[in-house]
Short mmCIF file of C-alpha atoms in Angstrom, two decimals:
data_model
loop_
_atom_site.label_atom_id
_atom_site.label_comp_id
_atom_site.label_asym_id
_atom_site.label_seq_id
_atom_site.Cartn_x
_atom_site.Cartn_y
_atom_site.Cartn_z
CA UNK A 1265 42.06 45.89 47.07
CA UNK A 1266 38.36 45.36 47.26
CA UNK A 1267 36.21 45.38 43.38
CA UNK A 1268 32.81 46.79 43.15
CA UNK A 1269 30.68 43.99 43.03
CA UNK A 1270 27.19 43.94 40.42
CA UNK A 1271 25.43 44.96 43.60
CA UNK A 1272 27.49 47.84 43.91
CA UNK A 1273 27.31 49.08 40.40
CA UNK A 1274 23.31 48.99 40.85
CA UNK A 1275 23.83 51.36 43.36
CA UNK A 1276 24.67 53.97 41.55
CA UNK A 1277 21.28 54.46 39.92
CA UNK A 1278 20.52 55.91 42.96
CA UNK A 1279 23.45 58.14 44.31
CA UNK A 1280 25.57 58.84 41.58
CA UNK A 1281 28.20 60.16 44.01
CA UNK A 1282 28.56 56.73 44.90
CA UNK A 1283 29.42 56.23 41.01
CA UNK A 1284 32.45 58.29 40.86
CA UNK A 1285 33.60 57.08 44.26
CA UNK A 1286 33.42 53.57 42.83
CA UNK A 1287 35.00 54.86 39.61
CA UNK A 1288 37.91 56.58 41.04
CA UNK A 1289 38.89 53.15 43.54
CA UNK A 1290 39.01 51.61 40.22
CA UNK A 1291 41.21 53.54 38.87
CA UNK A 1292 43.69 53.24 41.64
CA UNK A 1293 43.23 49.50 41.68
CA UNK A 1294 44.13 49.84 37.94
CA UNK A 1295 47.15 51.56 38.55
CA UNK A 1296 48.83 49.02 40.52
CA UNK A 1297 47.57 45.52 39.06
CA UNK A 1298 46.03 45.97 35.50
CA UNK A 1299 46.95 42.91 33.35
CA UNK A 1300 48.90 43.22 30.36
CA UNK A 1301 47.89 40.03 28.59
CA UNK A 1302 45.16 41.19 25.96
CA UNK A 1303 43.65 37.42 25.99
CA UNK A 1304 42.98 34.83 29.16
CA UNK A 1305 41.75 31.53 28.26
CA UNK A 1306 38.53 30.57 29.63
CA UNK A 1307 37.15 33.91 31.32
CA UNK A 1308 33.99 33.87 31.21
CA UNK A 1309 32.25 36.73 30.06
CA UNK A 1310 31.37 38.86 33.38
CA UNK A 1311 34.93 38.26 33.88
CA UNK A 1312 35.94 39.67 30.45
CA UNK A 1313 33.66 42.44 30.99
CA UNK A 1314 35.64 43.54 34.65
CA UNK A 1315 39.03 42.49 33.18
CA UNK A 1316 38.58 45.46 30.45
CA UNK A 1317 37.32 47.86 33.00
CA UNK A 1318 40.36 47.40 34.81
CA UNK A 1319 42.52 47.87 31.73
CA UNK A 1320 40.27 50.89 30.60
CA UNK A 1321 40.53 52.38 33.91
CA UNK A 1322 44.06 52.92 33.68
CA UNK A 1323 43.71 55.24 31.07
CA UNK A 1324 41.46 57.63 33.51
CA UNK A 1325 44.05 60.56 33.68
CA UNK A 1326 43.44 63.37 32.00
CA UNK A 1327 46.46 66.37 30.66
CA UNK A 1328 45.99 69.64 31.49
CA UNK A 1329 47.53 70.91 28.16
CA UNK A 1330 44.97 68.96 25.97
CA UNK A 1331 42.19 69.44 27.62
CA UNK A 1332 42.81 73.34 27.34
CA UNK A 1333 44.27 72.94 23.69
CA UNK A 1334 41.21 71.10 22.77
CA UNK A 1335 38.75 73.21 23.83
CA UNK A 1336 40.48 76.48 22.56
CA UNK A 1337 40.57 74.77 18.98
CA UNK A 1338 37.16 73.76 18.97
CA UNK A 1339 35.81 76.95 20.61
CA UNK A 1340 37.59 79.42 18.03
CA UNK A 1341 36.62 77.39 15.03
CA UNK A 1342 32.73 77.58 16.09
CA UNK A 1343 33.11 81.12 16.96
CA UNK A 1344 35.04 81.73 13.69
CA UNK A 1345 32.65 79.85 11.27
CA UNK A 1346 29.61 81.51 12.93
CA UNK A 1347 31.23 85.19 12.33
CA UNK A 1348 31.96 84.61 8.86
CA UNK A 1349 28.27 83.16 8.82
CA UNK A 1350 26.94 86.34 10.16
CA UNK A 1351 29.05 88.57 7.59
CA UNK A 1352 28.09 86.05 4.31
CA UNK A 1353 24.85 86.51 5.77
CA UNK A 1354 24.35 91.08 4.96
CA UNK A 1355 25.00 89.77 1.13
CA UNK A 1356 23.43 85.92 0.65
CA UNK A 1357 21.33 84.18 3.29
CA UNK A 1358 21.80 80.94 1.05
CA UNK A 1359 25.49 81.05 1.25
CA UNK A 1360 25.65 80.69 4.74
CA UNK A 1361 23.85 77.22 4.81
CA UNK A 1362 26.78 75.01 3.81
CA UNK A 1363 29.22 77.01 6.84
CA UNK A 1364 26.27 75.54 9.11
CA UNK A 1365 27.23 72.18 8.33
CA UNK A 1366 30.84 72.79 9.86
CA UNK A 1367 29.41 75.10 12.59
CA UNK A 1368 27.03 72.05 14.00
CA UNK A 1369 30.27 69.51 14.02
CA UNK A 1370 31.95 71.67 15.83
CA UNK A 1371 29.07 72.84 18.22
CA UNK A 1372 28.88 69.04 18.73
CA UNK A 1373 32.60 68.82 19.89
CA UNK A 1374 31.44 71.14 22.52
CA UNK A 1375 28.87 69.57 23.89
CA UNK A 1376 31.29 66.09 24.23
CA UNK A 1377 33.50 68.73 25.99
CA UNK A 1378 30.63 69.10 28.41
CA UNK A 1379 29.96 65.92 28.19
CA UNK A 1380 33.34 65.12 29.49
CA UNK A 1381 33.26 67.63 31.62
CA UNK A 1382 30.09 65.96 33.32
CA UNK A 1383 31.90 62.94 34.20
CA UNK A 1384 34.50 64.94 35.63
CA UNK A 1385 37.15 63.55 32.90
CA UNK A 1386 38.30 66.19 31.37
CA UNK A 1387 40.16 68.23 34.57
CA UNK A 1388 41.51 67.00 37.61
CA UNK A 1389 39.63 69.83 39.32
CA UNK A 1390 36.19 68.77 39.86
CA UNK A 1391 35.15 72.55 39.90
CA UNK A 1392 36.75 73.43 37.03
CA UNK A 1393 34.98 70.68 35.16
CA UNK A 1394 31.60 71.64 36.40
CA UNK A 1395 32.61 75.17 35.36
CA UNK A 1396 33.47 74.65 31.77
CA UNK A 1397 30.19 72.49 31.63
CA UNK A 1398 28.28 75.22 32.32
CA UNK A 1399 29.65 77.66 30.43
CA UNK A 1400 29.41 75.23 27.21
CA UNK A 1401 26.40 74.78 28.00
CA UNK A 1402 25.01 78.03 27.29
CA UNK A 1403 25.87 77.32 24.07
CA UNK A 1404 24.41 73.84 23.78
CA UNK A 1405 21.70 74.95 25.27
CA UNK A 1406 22.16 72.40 27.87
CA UNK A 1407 21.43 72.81 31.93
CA UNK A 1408 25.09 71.46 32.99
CA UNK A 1409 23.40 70.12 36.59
CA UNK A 1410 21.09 68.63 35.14
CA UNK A 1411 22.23 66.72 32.14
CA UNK A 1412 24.98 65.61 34.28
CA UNK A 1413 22.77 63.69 36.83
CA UNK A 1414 20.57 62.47 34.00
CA UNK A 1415 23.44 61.04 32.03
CA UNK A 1416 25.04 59.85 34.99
CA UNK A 1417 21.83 57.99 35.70
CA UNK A 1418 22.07 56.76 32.38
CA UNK A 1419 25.37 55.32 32.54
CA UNK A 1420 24.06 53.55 35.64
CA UNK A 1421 21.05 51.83 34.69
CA UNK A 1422 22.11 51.33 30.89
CA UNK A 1423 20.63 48.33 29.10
CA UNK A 1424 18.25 47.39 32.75
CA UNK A 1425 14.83 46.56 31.73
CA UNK A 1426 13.64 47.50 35.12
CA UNK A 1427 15.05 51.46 35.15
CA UNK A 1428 14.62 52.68 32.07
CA UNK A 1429 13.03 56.63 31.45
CA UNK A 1430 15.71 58.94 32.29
CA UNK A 1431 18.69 59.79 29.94
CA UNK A 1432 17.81 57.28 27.33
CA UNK A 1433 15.88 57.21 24.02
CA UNK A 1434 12.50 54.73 24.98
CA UNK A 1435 12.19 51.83 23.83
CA UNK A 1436 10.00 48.46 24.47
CA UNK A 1437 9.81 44.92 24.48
CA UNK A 1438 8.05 42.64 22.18
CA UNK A 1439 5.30 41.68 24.64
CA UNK A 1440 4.95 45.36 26.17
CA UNK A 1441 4.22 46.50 22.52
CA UNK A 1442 1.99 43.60 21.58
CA UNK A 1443 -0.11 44.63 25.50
CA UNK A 1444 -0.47 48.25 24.13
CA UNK A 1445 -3.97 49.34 22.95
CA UNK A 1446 -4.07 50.30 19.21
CA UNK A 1447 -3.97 53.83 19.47
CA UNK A 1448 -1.21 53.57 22.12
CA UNK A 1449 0.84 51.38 19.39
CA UNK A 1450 0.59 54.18 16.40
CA UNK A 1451 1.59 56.74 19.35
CA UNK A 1452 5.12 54.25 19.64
CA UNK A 1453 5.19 53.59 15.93
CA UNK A 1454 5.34 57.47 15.55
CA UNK A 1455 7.99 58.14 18.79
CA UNK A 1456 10.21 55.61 16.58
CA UNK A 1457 10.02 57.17 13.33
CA UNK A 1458 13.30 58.48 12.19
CA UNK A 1459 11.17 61.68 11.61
CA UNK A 1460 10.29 62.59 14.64
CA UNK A 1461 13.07 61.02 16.87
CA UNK A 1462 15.63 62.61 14.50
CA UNK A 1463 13.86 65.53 13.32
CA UNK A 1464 11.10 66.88 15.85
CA UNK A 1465 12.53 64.97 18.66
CA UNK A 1466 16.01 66.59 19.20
CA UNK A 1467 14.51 70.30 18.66
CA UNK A 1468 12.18 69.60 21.38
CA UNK A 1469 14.31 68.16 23.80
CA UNK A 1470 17.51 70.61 23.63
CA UNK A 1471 15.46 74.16 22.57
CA UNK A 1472 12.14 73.20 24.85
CA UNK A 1473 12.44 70.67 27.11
CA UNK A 1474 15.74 71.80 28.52
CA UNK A 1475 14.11 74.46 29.82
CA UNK A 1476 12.21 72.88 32.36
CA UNK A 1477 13.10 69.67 32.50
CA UNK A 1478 10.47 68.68 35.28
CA UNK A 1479 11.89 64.73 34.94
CA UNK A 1480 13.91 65.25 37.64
CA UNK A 1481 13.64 68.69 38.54
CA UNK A 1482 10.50 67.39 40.92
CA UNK A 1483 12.66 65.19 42.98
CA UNK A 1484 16.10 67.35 42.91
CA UNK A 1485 14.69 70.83 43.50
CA UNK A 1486 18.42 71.77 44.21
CA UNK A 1487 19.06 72.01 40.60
CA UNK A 1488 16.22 74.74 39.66
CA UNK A 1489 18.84 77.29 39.95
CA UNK A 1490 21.56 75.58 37.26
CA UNK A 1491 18.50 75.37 35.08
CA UNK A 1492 17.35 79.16 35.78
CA UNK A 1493 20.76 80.57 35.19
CA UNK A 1494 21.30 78.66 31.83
CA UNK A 1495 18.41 80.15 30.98
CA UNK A 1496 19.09 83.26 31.67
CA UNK A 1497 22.38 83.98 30.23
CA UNK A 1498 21.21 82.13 26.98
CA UNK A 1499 18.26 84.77 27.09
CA UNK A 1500 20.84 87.43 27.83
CA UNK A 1501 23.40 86.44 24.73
CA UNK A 1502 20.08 86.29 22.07
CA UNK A 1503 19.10 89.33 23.39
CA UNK A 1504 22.61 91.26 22.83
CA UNK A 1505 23.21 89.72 19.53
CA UNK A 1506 20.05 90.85 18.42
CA UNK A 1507 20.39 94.18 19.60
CA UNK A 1508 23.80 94.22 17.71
CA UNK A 1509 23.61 92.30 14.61
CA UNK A 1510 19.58 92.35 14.53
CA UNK A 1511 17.30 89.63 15.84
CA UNK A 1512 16.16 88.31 12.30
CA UNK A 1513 19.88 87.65 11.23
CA UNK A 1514 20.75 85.73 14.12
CA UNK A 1515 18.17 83.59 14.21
CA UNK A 1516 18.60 82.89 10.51
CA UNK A 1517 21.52 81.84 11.25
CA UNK A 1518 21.63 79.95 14.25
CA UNK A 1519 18.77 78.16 13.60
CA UNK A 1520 20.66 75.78 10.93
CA UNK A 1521 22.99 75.16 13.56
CA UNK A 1522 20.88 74.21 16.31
CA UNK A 1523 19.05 72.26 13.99
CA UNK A 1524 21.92 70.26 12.76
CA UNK A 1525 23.79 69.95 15.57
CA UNK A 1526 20.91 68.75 17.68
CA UNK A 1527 20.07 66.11 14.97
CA UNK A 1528 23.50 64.73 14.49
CA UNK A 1529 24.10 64.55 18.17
CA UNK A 1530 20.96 62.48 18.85
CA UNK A 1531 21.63 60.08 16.31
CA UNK A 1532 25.29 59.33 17.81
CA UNK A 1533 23.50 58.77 21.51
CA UNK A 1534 20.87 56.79 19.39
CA UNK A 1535 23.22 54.16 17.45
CA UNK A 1536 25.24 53.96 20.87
CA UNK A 1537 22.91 52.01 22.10
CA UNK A 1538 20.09 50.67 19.47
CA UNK A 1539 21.50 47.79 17.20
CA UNK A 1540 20.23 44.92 16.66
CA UNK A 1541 23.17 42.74 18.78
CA UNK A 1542 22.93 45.23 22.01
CA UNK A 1543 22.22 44.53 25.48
CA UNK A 1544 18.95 44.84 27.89
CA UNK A 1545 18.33 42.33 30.75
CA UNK A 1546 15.91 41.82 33.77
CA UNK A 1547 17.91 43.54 37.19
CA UNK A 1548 18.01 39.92 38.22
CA UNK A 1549 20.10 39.24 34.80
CA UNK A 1550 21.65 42.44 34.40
CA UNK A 1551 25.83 43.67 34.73
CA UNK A 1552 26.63 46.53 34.68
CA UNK A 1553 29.50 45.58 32.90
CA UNK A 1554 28.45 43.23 30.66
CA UNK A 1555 26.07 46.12 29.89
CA UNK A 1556 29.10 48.35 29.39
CA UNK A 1557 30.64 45.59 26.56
CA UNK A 1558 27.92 44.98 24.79
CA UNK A 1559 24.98 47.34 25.18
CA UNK A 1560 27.65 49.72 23.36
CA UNK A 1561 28.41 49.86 20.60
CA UNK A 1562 32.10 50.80 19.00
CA UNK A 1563 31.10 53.24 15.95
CA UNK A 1564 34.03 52.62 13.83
CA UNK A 1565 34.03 56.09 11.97
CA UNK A 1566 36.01 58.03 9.59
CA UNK A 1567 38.43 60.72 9.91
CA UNK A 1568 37.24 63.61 10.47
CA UNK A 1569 34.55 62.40 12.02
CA UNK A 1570 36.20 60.82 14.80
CA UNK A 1571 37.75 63.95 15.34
CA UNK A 1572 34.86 66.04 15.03
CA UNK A 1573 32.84 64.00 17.42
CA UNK A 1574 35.79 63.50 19.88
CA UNK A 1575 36.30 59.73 20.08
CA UNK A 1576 32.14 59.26 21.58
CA UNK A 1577 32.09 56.41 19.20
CA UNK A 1578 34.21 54.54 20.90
CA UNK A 1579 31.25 53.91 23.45
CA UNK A 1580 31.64 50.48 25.11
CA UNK A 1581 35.26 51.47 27.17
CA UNK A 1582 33.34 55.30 27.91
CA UNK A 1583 31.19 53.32 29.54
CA UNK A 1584 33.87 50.44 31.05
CA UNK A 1585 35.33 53.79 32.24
CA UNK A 1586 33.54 56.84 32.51
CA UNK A 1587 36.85 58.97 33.55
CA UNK A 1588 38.75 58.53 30.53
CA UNK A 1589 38.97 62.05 28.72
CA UNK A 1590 37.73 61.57 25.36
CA UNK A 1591 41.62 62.22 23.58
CA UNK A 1592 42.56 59.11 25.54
CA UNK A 1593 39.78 56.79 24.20
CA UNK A 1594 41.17 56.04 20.89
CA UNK A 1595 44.79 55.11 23.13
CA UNK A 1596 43.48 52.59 25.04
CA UNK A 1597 41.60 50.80 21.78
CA UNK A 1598 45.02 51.31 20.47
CA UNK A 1599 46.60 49.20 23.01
CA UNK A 1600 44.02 46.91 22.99
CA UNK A 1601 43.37 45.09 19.77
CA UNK A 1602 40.79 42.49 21.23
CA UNK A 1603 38.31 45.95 22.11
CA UNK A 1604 38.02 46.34 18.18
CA UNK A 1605 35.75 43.49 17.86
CA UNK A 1606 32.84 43.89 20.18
CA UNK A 1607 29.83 45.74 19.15
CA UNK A 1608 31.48 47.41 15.64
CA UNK A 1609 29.50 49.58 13.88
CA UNK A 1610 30.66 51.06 10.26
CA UNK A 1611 29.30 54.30 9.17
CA UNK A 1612 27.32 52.33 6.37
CA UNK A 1613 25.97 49.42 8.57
CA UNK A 1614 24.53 51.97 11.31
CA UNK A 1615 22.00 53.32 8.87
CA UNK A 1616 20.35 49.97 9.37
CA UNK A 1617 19.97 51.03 12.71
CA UNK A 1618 16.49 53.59 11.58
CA UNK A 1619 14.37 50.23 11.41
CA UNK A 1620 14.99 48.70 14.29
CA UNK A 1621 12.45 49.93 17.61
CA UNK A 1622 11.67 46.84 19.87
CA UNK A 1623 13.58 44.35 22.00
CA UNK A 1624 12.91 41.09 21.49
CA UNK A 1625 13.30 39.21 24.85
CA UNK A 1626 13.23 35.77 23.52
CA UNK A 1627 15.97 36.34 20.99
CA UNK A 1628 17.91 38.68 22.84
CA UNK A 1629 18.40 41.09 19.92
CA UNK A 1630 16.41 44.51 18.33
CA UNK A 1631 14.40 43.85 16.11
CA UNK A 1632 11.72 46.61 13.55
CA UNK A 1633 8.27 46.37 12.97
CA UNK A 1634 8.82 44.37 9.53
CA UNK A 1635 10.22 41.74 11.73
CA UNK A 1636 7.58 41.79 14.14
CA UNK A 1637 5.17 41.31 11.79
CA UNK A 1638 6.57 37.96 10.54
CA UNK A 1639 6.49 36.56 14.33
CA UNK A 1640 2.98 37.95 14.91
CA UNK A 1641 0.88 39.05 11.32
CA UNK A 1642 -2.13 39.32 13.25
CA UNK A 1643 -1.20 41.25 16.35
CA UNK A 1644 1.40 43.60 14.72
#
């Protein structure tokens, strides 16, 4: 069999049809002639990079019974902690706050349903997996259409200098930052403080921009109508639980849980992809799956985290292989000792991940402001 070449993996920025195509002739190459050796001596490391997509492909079939198990569990518990919210709620508004903590986790496990459900990983059925997705994400408060070209786009382009804006937190070189006027600087300095990229950021994007996300909207007028009904039946639930509980209770309630859930799952799409050893190259440099190796990170987190967040930590093979259902991630690292090693993150060391907001081209690594300022006092 023929592999996809870098030339074809550029492609996909722009047809992302083309994407799973190429995805699902790479899992049937996988199926007949993945290596079994976990090391070969002297690869180089483009060849590393396509030797682990094979492997990874392999593990691109999903199982009926968990996917429906999975999302049953993780639907009742978020529907059961938010009605025993809503009860707690008639005697003491305070006691409800700590059941928001749970409710956000598990309202995050949705959304890597739909997530999963975007890349078409999670059924067999490609309509049933663009049905779930939209159904999750009234909940999410997520356009389904949408988010699943953006983050297909994202998967695409991921760690290209050239085609960054859609489906990816911003970020800039050294020398674009050092061209920027002053003003245009503090407006960057301010986009990259944990504050408002944590805090302000993810309210905005999931309760407001999602809306109307004219990004893309402009050039793929066929999904207005995705967008329109998501936002009607999420106007249509808030309006019939506030009829029936009352409008003040449920938004004092679901609020929290927006609020944390939105944060939480920003900051696992943020230390994905920005640490300090990641990956961004010039199109003329880039790989799509060196990209996949090491512009991803592996987030090595506790139980029940892992859980909780369904395996999305385990970012550079989801983006080897975009198929693989999220219960058969942790499998294939299983299998695979010598995927442990590349791009580990612990729960601890990714909190140094806040300071860091500009690529440094020269190095090849991110770097923060503090260290920008010892290159270049005067100009930073």
């Amino acid at each position: 069999m023929t592999r996809a070449t870098d030339g074809e993996d550029r492609s996909i920025s722009t047809n992302c049809s083309a994407a799973e195509t190429a995805h699902l002739a790479t899992v049937s190459e996988t199926l007949s002639d993945a290596p079994t050796r976990t090391e070969t001596a002297g690869e180089t490391p483009s060849e590393r990079a396509r030797r682990w997509r094979r492997i990874a492909a392999s593990y691109a079939v999903p199982s009926l019974r968990r996917s429906i198990l999975q999302l049953i569990v993780t639907l009742t518990a978020f529907a059961a902690i938010w009605a025993v919210m809503v009860m707690i709620a008639e005697y003491s508004y305070w006691a409800t706050l700590p059941l928001a903590i749970p409710a956000a986790a598990f309202l995050i496990r949705l959304f890597l349903i739909q997530h999963d459900c975007g890349h078409h990983s999670f059924f067999k059925s490609r309509r049933l997996n663009d049905i779930v997705g939209s159904v999750i994400g009234v909940l999410t408060l997520t356009p389904h259409g949408y988010w699943r070209k953006a983050h297909n786009i994202h998967h695409a382009t991921s760690g290209n200098l050239d085609k960054r804006g859609i489906g990816d937190i911003s970020i800039l070189t050294v020398r674009e930052y050092l061209a920027l006027s002053w003003w245009k600087r503090l407006g960057y300095r301010c986009y990259r403080h944990p504050l408002v990229f944590l805090g302000i950021g993810p309210l905005y994007v999931f309760v407001v921009k999602y809306r109307l996300p004219l990004d893309l909207l402009s050039k793929h007028r066929d999904m207005v109508p995705g967008v329109l009904a998501t936002n009607l039946a999420i106007g249509l639930i808030a309006a019939g639980l506030g009829w029936w509980l009352g409008f003040a209770d449920v938004l004092m309630v679901h609020a929290p849980i927006i609020t944390l859930s939105t944060m939480a799952g920003v900051w696992l799409f943020y230390v994905q992809h920005q640490f300090e050893d990641t990956y961004w190259r010039q199109t003329k440099d880039w790989s799509f799956h060196e990209a996949a190796i090491h512009g991803s990170s592996f987030y090595d987190l506790p139980q029940p985290l892992r859980w909780l967040t369904a395996d999305i930590g385990i970012h550079h093979i989801h983006h080897l292989s975009s198929r693989i259902p999220n219960y058969r991630l942790a499998e294939c690292l299983a299998d695979h000792d010598e995927m442990r090693d590349v791009g580990r993150l612990t729960l601890w060391q990714s909190l140094s991940c806040l300071r860091l907001a500009l690529w440094d081209e020269d190095a090849e690594r991110l770097i923060g402001f503090r260290g920008l300022r010892q290159m270049a006092p005067a100009a930073a």
